[in-house]
XYZ file of C-alpha atoms in Angstrom:
113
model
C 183.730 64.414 167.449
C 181.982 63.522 164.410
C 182.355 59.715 163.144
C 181.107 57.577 159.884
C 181.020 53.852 160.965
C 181.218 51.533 158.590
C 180.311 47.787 158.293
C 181.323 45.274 156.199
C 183.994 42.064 155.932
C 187.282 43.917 155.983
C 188.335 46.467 158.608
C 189.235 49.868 157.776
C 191.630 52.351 159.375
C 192.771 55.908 159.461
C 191.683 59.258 159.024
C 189.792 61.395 156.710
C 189.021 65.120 156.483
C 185.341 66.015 156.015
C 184.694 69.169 154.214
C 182.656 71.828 154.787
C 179.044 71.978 153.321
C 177.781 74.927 150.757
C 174.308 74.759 151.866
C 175.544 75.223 156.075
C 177.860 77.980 155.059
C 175.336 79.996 153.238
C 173.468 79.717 156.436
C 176.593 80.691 158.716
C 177.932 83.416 157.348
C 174.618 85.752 157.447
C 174.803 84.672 161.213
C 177.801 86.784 161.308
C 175.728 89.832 161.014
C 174.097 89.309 164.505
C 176.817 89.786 166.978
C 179.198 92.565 167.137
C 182.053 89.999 168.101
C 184.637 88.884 165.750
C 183.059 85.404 164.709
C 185.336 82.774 163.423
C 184.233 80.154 160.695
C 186.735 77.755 159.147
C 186.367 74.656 156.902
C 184.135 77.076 154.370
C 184.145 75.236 150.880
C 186.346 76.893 148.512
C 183.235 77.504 145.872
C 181.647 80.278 144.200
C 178.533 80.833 146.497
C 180.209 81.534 149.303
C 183.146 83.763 147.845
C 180.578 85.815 146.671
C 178.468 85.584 149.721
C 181.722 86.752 152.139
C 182.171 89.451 148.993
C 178.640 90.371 150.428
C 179.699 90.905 154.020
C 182.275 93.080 152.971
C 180.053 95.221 150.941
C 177.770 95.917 153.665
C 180.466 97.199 156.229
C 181.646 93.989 157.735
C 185.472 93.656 158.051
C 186.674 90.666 156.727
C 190.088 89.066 157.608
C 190.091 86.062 155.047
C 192.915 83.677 156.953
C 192.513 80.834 154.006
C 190.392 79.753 151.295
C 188.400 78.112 153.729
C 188.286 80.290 157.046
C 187.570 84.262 158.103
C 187.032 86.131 160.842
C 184.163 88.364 160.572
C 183.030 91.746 162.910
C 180.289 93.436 162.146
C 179.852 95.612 164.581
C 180.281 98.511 162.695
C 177.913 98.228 159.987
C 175.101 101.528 160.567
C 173.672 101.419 156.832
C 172.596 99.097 154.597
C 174.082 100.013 150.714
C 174.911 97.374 148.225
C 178.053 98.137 145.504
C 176.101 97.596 142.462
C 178.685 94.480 140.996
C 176.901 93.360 144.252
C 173.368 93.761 143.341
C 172.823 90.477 141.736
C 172.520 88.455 144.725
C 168.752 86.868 145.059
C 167.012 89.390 147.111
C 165.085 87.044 149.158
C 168.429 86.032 150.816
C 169.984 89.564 151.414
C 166.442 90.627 152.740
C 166.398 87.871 155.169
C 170.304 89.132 156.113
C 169.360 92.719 156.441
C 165.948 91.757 158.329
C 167.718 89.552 160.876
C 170.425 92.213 161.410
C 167.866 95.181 162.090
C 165.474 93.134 164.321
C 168.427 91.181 166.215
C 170.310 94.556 167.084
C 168.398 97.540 166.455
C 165.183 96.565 167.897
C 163.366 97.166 164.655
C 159.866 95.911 163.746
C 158.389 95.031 160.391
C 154.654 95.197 159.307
């Protein structure tokens, strides 16, 4: 378990609730792609970025099961192409290429030049 220790003249006590981190979910939820098991992730931020980035998972095949604002299940096993919806489209290309790279390379054994 995770801990913040502080230090100082009075003592402190109880609990607090760290949330989840943009930057690590943007990270997590490509990982997805790489396993056909149903992954798991909970305490996603409730922001923008990574609405739009599960929106993305979707779009590509993956089924989603959004359980809260800030956890889904993901499965991605069925995903055989690669087409984007075009209200989809905007995403920087540099991170769907490194999605779609790390998905063809991981599980169909493809090379690049």
């Amino acid at each position: 378990m995770s801990k913040f220790i502080i230090t100082g003249g009075k003592s402190l006590s109880g609990q607090i609730e760290v949330k989840g981190a943009k930057n690590s979910a943007l990270k997590i939820l490509p990982a997805a792609l790489l396993t056909e098991e149903v992954v798991s992730i909970s305490n996603l931020p409730d922001i923008e970025d990574v609405r739009r980035s599960i929106e993305l998972l979707a779009g590509l095949g993956a089924q989603v099961n959004q359980t809260s604002p800030n956890s889904c299940l993901i499965k991605a096993k069925n995903i055989k192409k690669f087409e984007l919806k075009e209200e989809l489209a905007p995403i920087r290309a540099a991170v769907l290429s490194a999605w779609v790279n790390g998905r063809l390379i991981c599980l169909w054994k493809a090379s690049l030049p």
